Short mmCIF file of N, CA and C in Angstrom, two decimals:
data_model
loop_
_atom_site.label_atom_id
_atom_site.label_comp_id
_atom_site.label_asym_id
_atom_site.label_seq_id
_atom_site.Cartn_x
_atom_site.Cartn_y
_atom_site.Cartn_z
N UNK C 1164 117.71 109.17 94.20
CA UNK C 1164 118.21 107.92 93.63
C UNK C 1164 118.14 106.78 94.64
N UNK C 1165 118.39 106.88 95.65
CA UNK C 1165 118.58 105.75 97.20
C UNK C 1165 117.30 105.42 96.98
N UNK C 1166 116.12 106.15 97.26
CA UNK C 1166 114.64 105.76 97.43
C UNK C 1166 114.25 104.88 96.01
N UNK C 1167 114.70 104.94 94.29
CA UNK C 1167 114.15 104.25 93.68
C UNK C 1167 115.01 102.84 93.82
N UNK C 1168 116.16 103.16 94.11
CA UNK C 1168 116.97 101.47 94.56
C UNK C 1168 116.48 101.16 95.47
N UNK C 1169 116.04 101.57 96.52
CA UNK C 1169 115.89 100.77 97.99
C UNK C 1169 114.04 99.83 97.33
N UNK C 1170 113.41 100.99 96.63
CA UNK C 1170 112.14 100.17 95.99
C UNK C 1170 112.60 98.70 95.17
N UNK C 1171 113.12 99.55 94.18
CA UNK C 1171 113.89 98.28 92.87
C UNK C 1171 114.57 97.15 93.63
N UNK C 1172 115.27 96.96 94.81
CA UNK C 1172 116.14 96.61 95.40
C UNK C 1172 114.68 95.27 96.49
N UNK C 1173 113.64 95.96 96.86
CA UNK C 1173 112.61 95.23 97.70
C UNK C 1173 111.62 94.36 96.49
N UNK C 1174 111.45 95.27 95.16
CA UNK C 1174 111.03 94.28 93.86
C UNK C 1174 111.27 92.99 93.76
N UNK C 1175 112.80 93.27 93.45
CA UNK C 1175 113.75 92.39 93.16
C UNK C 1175 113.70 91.10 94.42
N UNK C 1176 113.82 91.93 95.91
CA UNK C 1176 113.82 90.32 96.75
C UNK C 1176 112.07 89.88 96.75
N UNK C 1177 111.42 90.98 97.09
CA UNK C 1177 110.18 90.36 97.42
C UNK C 1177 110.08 88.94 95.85
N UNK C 1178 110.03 89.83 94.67
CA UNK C 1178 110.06 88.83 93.39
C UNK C 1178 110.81 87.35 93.41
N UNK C 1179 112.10 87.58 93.67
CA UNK C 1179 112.60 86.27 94.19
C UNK C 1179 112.34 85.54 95.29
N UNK C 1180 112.12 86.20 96.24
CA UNK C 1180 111.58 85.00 97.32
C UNK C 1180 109.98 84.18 96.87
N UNK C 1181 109.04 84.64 96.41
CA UNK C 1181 108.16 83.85 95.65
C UNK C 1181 108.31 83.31 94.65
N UNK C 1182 109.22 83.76 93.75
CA UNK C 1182 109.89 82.50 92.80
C UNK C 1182 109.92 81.66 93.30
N UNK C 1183 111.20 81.67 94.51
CA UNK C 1183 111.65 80.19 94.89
C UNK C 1183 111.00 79.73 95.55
N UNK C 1184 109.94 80.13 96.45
CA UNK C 1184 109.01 79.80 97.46
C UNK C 1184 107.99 78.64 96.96
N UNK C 1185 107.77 79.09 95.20
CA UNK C 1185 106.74 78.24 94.07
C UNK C 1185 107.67 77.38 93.92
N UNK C 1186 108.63 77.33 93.56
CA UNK C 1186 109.42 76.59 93.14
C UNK C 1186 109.40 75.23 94.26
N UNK C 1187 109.67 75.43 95.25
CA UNK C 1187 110.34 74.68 96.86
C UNK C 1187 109.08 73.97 97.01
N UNK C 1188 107.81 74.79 96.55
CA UNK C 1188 106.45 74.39 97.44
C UNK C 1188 106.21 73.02 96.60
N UNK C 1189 106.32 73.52 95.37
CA UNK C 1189 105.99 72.35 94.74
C UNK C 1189 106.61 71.29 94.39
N UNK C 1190 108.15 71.23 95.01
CA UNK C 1190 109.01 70.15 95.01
C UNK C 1190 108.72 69.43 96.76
N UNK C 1191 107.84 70.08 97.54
CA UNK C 1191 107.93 69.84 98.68
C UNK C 1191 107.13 67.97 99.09
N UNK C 1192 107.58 67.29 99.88
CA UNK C 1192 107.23 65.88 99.97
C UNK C 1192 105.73 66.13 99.89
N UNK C 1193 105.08 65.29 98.95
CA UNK C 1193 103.51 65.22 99.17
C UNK C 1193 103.45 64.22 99.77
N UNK C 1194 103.99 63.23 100.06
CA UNK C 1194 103.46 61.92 100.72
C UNK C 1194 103.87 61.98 102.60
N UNK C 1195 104.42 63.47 103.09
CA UNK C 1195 104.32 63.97 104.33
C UNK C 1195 102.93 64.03 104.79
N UNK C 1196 102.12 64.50 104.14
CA UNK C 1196 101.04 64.82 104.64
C UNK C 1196 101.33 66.09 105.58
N UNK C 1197 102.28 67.44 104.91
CA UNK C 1197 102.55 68.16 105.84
C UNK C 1197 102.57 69.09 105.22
N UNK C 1198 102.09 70.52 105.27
CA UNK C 1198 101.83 71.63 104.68
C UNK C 1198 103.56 72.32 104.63
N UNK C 1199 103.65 72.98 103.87
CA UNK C 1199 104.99 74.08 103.78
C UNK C 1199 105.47 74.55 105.33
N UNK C 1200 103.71 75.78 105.83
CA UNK C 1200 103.88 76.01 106.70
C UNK C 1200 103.76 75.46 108.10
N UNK C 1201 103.44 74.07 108.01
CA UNK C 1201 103.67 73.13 109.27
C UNK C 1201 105.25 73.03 109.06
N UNK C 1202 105.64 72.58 108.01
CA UNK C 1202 107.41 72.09 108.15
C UNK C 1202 107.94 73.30 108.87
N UNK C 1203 107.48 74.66 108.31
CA UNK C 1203 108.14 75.77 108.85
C UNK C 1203 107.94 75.62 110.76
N UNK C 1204 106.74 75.73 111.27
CA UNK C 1204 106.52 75.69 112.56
C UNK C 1204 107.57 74.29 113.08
N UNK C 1205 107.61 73.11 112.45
CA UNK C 1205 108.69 71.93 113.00
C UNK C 1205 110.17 72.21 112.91
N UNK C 1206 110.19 72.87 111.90
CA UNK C 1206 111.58 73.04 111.89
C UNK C 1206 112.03 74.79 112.70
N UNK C 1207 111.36 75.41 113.22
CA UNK C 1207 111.46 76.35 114.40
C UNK C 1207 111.34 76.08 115.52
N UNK C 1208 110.47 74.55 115.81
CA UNK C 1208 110.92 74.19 117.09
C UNK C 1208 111.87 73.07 117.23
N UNK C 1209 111.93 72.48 116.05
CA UNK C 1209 113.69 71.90 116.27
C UNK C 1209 114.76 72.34 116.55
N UNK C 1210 115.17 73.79 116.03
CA UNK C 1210 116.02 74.59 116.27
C UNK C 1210 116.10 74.79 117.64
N UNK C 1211 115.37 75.04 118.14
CA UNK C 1211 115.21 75.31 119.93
C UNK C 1211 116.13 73.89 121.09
N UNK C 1212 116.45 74.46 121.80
CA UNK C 1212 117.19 74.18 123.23
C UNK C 1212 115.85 72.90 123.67
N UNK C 1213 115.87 71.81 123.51
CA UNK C 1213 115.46 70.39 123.95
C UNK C 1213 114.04 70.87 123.09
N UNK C 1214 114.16 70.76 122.00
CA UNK C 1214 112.89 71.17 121.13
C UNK C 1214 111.65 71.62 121.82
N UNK C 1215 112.11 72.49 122.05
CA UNK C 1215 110.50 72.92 123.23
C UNK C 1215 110.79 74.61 122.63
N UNK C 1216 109.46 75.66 122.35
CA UNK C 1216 109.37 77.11 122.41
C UNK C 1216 108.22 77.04 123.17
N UNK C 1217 108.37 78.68 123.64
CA UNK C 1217 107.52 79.60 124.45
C UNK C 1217 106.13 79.87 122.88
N UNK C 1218 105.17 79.59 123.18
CA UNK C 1218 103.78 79.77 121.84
C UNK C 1218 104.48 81.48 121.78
N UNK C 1219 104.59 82.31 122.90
CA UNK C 1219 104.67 83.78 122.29
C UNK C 1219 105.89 83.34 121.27
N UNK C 1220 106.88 82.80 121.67
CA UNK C 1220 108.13 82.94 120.64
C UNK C 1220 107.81 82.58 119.35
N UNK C 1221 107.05 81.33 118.98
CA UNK C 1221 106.80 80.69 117.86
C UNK C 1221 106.33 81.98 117.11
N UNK C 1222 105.16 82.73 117.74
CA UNK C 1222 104.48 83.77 116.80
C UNK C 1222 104.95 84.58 116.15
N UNK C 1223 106.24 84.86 117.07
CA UNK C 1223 107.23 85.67 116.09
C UNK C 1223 108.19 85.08 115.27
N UNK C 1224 108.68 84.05 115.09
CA UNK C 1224 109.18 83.34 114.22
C UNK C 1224 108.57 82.81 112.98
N UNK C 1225 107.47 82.66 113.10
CA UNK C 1225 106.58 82.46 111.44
C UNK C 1225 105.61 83.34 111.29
N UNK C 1226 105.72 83.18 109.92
CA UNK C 1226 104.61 84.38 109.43
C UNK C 1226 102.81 83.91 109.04
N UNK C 1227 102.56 84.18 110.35
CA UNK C 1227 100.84 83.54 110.36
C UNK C 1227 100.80 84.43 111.73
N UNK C 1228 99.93 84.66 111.50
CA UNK C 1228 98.83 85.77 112.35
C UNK C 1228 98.86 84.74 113.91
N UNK C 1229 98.47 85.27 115.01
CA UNK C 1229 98.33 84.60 116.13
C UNK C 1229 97.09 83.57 116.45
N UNK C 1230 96.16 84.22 115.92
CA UNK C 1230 95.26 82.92 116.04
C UNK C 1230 95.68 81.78 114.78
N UNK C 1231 96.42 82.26 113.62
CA UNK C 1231 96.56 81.58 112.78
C UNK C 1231 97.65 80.36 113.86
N UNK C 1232 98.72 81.00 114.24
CA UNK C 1232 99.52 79.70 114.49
C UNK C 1232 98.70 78.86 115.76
N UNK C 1233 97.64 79.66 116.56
CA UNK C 1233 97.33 78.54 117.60
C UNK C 1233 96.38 77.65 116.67
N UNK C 1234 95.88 77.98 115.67
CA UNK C 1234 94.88 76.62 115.26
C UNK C 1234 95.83 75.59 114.77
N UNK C 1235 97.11 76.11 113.77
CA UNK C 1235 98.09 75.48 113.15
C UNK C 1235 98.68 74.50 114.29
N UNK C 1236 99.16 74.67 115.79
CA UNK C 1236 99.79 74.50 116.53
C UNK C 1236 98.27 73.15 117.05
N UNK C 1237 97.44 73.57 117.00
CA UNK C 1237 96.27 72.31 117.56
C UNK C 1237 96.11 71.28 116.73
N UNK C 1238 96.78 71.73 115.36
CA UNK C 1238 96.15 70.51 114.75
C UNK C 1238 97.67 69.87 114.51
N UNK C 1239 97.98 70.51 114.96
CA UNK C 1239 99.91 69.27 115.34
C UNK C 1239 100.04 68.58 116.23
N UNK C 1240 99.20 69.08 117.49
CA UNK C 1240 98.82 68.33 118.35
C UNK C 1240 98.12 67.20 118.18
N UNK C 1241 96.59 67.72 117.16
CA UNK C 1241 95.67 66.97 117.23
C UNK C 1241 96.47 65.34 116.55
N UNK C 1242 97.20 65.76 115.85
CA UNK C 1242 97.93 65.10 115.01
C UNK C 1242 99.35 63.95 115.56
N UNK C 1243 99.52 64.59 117.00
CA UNK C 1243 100.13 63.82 117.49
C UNK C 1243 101.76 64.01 117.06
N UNK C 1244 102.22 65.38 116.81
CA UNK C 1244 103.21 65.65 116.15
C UNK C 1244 104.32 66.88 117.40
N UNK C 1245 103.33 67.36 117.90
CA UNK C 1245 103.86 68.46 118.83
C UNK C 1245 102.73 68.20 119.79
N UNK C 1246 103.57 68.61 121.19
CA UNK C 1246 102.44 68.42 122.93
C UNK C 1246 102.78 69.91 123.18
N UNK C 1247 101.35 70.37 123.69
CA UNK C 1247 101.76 71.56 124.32
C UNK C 1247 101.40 71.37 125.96
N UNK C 1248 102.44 72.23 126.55
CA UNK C 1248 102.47 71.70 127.89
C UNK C 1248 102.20 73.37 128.63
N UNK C 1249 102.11 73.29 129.62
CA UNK C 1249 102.03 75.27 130.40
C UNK C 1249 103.57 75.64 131.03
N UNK C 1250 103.80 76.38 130.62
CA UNK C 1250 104.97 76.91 130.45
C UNK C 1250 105.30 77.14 132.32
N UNK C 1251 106.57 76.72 133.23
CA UNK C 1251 106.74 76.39 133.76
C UNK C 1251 107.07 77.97 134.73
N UNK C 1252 107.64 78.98 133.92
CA UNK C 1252 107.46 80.84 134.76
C UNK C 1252 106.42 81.70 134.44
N UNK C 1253 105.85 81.12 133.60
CA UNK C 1253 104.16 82.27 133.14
C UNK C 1253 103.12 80.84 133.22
N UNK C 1254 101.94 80.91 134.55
CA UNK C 1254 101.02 80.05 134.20
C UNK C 1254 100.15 80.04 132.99
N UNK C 1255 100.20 81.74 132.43
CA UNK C 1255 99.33 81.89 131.05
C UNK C 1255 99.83 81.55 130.04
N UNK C 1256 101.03 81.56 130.12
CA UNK C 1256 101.35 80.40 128.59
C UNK C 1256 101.81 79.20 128.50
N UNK C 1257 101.89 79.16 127.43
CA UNK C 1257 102.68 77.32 127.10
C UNK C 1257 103.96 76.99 126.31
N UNK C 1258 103.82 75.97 126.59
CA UNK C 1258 105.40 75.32 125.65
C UNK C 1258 105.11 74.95 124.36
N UNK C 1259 105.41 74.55 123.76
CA UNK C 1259 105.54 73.91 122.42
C UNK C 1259 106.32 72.87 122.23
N UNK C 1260 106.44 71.58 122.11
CA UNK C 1260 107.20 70.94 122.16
C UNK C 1260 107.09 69.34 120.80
N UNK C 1261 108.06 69.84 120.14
CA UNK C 1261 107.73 68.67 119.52
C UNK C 1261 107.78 67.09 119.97
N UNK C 1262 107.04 66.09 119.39
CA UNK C 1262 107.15 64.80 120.11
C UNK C 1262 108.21 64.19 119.26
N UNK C 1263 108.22 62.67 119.49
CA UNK C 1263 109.65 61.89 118.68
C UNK C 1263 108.61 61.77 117.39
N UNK C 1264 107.61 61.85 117.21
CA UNK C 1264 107.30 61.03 115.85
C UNK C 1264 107.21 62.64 114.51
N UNK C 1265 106.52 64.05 115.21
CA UNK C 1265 107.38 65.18 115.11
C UNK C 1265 108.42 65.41 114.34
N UNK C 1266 109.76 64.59 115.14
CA UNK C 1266 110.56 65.33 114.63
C UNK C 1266 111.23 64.48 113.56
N UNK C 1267 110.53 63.22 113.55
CA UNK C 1267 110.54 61.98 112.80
C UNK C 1267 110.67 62.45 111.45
N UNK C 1268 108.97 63.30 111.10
CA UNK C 1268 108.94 63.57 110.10
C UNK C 1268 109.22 64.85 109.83
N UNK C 1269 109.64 65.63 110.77
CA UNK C 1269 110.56 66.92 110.48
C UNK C 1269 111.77 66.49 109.79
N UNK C 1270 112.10 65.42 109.91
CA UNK C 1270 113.85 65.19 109.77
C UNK C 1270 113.91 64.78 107.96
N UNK C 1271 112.64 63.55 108.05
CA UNK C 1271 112.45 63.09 106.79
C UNK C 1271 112.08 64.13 105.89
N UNK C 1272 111.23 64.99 105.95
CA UNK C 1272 110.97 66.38 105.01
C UNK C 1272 112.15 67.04 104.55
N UNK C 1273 112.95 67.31 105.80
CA UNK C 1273 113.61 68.19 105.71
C UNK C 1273 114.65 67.91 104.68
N UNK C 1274 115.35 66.31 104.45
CA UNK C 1274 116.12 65.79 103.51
C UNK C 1274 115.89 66.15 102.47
N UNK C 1275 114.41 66.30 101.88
CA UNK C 1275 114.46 66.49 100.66
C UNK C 1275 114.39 67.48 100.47
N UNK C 1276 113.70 68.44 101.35
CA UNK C 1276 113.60 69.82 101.46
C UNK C 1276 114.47 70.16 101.00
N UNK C 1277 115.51 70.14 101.56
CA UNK C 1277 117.05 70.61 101.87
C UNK C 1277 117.51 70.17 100.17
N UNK C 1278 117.14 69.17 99.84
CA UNK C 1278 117.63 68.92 98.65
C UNK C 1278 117.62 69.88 96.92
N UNK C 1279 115.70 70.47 97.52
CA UNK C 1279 115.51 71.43 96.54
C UNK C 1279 116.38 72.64 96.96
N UNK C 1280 116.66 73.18 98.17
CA UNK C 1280 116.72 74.18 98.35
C UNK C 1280 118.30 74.50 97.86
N UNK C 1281 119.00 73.45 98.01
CA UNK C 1281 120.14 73.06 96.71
C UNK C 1281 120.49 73.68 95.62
N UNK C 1282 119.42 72.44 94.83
CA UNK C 1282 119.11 72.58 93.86
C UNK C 1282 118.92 74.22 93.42
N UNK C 1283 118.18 74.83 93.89
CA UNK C 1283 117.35 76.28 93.46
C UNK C 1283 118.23 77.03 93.62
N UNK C 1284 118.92 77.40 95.31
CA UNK C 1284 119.69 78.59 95.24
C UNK C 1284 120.89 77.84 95.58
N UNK C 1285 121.08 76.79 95.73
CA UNK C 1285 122.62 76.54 95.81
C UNK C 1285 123.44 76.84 94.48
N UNK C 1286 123.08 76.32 93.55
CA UNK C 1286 123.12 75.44 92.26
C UNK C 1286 123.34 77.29 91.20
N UNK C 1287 122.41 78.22 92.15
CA UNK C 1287 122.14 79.89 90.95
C UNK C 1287 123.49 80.50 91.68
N UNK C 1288 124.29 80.41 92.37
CA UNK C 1288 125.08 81.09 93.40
C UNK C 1288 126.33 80.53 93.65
N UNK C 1289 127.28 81.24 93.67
CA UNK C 1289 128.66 80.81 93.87
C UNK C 1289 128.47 81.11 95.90
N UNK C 1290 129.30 80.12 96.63
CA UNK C 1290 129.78 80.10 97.87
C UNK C 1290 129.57 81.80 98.45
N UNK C 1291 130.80 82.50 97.45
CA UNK C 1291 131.01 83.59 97.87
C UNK C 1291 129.70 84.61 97.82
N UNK C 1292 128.75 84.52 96.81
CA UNK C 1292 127.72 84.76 96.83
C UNK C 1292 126.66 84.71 97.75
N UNK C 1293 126.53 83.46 98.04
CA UNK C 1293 125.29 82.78 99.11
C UNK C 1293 125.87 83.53 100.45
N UNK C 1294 127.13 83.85 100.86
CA UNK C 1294 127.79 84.42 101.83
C UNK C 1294 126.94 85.72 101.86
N UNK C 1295 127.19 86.33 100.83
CA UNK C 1295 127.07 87.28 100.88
C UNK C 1295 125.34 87.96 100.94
N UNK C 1296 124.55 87.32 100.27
CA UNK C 1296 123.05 87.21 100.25
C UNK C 1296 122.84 86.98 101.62
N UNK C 1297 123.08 85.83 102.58
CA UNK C 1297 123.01 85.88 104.30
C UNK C 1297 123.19 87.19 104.75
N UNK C 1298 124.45 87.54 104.32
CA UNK C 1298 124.89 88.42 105.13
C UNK C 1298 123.91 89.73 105.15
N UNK C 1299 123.67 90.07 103.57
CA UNK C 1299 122.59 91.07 103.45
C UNK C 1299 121.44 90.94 103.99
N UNK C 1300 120.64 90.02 103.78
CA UNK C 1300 118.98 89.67 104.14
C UNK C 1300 119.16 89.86 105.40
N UNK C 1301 120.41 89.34 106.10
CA UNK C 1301 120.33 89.11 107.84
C UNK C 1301 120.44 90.58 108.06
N UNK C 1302 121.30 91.16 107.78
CA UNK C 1302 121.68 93.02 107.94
C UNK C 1302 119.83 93.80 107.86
N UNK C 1303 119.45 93.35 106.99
CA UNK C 1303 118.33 94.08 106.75
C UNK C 1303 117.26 93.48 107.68
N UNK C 1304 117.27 91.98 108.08
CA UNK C 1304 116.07 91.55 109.31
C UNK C 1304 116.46 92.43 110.37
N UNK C 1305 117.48 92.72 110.34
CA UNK C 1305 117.87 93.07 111.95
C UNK C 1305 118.02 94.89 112.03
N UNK C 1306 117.81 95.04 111.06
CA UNK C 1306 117.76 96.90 110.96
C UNK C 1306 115.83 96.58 111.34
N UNK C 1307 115.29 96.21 110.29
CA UNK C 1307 113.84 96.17 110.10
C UNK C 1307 113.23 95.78 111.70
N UNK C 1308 113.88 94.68 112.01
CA UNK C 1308 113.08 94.19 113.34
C UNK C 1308 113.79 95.19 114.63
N UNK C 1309 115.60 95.90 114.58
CA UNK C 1309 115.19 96.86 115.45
C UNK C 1309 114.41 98.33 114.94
N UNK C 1310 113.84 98.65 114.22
CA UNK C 1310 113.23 99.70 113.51
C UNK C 1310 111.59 99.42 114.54
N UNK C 1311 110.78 98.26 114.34
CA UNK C 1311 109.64 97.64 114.59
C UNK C 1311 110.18 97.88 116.09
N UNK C 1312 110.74 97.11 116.79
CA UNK C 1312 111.00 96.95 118.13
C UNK C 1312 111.35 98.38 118.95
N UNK C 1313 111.43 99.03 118.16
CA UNK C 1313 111.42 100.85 118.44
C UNK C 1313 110.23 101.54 118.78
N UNK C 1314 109.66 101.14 117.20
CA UNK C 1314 108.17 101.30 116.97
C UNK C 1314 107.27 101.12 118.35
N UNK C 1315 107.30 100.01 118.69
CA UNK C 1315 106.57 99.18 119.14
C UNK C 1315 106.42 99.79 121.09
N UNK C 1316 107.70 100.31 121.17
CA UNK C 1316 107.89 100.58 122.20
C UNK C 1316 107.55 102.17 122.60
N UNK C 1317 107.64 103.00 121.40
CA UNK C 1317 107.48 104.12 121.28
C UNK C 1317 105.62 104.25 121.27
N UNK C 1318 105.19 103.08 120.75
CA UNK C 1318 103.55 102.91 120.46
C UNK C 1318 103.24 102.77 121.86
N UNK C 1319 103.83 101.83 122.75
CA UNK C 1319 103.34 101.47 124.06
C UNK C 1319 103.54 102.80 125.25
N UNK C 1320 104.48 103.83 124.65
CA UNK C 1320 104.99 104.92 125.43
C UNK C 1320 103.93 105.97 125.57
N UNK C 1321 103.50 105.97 124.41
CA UNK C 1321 102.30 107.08 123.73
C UNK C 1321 100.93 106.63 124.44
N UNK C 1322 100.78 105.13 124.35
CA UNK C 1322 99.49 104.96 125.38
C UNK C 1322 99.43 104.87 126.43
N UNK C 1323 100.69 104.83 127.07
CA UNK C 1323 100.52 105.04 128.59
C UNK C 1323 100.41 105.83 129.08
N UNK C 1324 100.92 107.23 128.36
CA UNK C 1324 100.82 108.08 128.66
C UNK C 1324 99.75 109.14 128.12
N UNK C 1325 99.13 108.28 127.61
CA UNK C 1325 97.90 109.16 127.09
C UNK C 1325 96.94 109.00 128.26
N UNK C 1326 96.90 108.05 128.84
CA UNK C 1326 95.90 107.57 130.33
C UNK C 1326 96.37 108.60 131.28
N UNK C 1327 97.38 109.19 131.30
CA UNK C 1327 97.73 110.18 132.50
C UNK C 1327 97.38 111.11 132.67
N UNK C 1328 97.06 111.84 131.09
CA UNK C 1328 96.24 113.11 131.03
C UNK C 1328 95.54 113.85 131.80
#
């Protein structure tokens, strides 16, 4: 019984999060000139400590492949929206940093953004509810990502030690 709920149970969110995802996309500012997933990359480095991320951090914070976010990340640049600078304890990487005009139109998006996002799940959900939906989705990122971060380490264990042979 656990295994057909835990399926029915991933239906159910995967199904709703693209509901609302159609829903959001297409209420999203067209006169930004800013894709969904650019707002997503601006508004992950707004969140950040003097709006600046590490490029490794960004990659794990949105969902686009790694070469996907460095082309995404060049043409924000190209765009004059985010500077990337070389990261100041690893010469091999960089910063991310949004500029003032950036977060200009991070801020302006985000108003209305924020407005659908209201609208959609504020508006379907009582307080006590929306509480409680955080609370779950977050319970489950953080089982899932330490599950992966296990993985990941257990993967790197196996090849190192396969060279020793």
């Amino acid at each position: 019984m656990a295994k057909k709920s835990a399926i029915s149970a991933w239906e159910s969110l995967f199904r709703t999060q693209v509901t609302v995802m159609r829903a959001l996309s297409a209420e999203f500012p067209r006169d930004a000139d800013l894709s969904l997933t650019e707002y997503d990359v601006l508004f992950t480095i707004s969140k950040q400590p003097d709006h600046s991320i590490r490029m490794r951090d960004l990659r794990t914070q949105v969902l686009l492949t790694q070469p996907s976010v460095s082309r995404l990340v060049d043409r924000l640049v190209d765009r004059g929206l985010v500077a990337k600078c070389p990261e100041p304890d690893d010469a091999r990487g960089s910063l991310v940093r949004l500029t003032e005009s950036g977060y200009a139109l991070y801020r302006r998006c985000a108003v209305q953004h924020g407005r659908s996002i209201i609208d959609h799940v504020g508006s379907a959900l009582s307080a006590e509810e929306l509480e409680q939906l955080q609370s779950l989705t977050e319970k489950l990122r953080l089982s899932v990502e330490g599950r992966a971060g296990t993985a990941t380490k257990q993967a790197a264990g196996v090849k190192h030690t396969e060279g020793k042979h």
